[in-house]
Short mmCIF file of C-alpha atoms in Angstrom, two decimals:
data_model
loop_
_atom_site.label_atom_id
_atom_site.label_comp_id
_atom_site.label_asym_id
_atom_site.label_seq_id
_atom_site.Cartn_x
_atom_site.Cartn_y
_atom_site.Cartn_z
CA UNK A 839 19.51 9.07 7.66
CA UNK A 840 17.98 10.15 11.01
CA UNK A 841 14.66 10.21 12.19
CA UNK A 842 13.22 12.26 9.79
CA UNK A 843 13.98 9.33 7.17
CA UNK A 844 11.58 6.96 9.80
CA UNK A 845 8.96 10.03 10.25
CA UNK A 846 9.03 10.35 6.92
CA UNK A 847 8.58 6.51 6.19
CA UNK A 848 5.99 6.31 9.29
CA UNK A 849 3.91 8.47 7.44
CA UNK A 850 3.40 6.81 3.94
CA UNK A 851 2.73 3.06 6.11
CA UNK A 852 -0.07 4.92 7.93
CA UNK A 853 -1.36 6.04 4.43
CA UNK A 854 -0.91 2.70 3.30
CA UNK A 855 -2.29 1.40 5.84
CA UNK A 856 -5.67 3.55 5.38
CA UNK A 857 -5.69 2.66 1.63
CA UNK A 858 -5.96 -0.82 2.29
CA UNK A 859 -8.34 -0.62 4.47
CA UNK A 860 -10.33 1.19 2.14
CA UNK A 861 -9.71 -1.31 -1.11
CA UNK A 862 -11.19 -4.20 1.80
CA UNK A 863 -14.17 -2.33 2.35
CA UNK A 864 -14.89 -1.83 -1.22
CA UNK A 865 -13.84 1.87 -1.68
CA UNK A 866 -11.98 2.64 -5.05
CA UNK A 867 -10.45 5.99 -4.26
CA UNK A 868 -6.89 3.88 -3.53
CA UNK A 869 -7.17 2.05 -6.63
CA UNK A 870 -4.57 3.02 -9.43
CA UNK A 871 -5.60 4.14 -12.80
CA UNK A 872 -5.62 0.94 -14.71
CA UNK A 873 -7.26 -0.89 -11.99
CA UNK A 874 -10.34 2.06 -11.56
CA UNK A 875 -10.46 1.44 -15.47
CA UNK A 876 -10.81 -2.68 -14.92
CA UNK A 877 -13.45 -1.83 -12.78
CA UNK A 878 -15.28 0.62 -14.43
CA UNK A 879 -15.20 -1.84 -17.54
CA UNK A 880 -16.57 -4.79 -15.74
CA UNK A 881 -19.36 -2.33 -13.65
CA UNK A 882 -20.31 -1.30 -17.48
CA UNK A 883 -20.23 -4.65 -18.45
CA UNK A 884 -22.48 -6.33 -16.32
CA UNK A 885 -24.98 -3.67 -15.79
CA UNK A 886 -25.04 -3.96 -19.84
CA UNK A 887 -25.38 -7.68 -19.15
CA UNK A 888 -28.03 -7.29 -16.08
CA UNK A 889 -30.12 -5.13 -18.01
CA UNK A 890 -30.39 -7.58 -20.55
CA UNK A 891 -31.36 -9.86 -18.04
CA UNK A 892 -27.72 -12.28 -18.90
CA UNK A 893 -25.71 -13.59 -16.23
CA UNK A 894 -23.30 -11.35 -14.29
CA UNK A 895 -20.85 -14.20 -13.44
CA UNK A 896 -17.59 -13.14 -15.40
CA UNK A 897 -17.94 -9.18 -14.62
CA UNK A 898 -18.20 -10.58 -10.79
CA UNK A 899 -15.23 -12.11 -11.31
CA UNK A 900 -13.61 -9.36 -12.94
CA UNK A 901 -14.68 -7.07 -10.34
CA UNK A 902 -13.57 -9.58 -7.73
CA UNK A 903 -9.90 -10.46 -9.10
CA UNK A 904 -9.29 -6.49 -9.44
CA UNK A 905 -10.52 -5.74 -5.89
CA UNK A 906 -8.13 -8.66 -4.76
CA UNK A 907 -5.06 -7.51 -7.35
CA UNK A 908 -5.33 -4.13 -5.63
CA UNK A 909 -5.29 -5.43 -2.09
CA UNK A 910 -2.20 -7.60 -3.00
CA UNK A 911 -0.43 -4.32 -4.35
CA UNK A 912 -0.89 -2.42 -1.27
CA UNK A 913 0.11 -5.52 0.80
CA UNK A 914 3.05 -5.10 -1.32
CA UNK A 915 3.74 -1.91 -0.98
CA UNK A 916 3.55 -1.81 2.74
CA UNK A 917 5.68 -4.44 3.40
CA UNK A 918 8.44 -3.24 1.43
CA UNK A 919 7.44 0.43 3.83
CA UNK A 920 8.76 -1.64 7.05
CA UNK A 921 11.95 -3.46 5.12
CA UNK A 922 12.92 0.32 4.41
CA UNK A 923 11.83 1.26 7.99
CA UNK A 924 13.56 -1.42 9.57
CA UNK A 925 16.72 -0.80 7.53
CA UNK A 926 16.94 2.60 8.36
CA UNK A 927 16.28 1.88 12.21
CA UNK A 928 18.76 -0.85 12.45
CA UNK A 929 21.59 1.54 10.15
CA UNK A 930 20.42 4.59 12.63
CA UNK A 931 21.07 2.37 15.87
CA UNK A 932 24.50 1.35 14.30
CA UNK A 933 25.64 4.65 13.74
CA UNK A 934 25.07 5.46 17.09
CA UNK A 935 26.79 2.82 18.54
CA UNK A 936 29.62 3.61 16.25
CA UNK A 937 29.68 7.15 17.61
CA UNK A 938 29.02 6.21 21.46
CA UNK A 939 31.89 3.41 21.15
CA UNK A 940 34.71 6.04 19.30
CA UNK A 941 33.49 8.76 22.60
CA UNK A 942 36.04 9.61 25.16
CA UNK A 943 34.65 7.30 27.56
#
């Protein structure tokens, strides 16, 4: 496990990080496939709907509560990042003390 593991795991949170930054400011490059789909369905929708001179209320919402399912993925996602960054730092500062206590001195 060593520090490449945390590098490594440093990495994908600052990724993760961006990505959710992104998803708040509207951008849908982070998005998964199903959830650029749920949001290319309700854009269609209620420019079918505006067009027609309807309300846009429900592909609001759809847009809305996809945006927000998105955000709470990534959330998600980066908190289980620092559980398995925190793990590995705590097993990493365990094995040293293990090694440091079994030394000569």
């Amino acid at each position: 496990m060593g520090n490449s593991d945390i590098r490594r795991l440093d990495r994908e949170i600052r990724a993760t990080e961006k990505k959710l930054e992104a998803v708040r400011r509207g951008e849908s490059w982070p998005m998964n496939g199903s959830e650029r789909r749920a949001m290319a369905r309700a854009l269609a929708s209620g420019s079918y709907r505006a067009a027609r001179g309807r309300s846009t209320g429900r592909a609001e919402e759809q847009i809305d509560s996809t945006g927000s399912a998105a955000e709470m993925r990534l959330n998600a996602e980066l908190t289980a990042l620092h559980g398995e960054r925190q793990r590995l730092t705590t097993e990493a500062a365990r094995d040293k003390a293990q090694r440091k206590s079994s030394g000569w001195f």
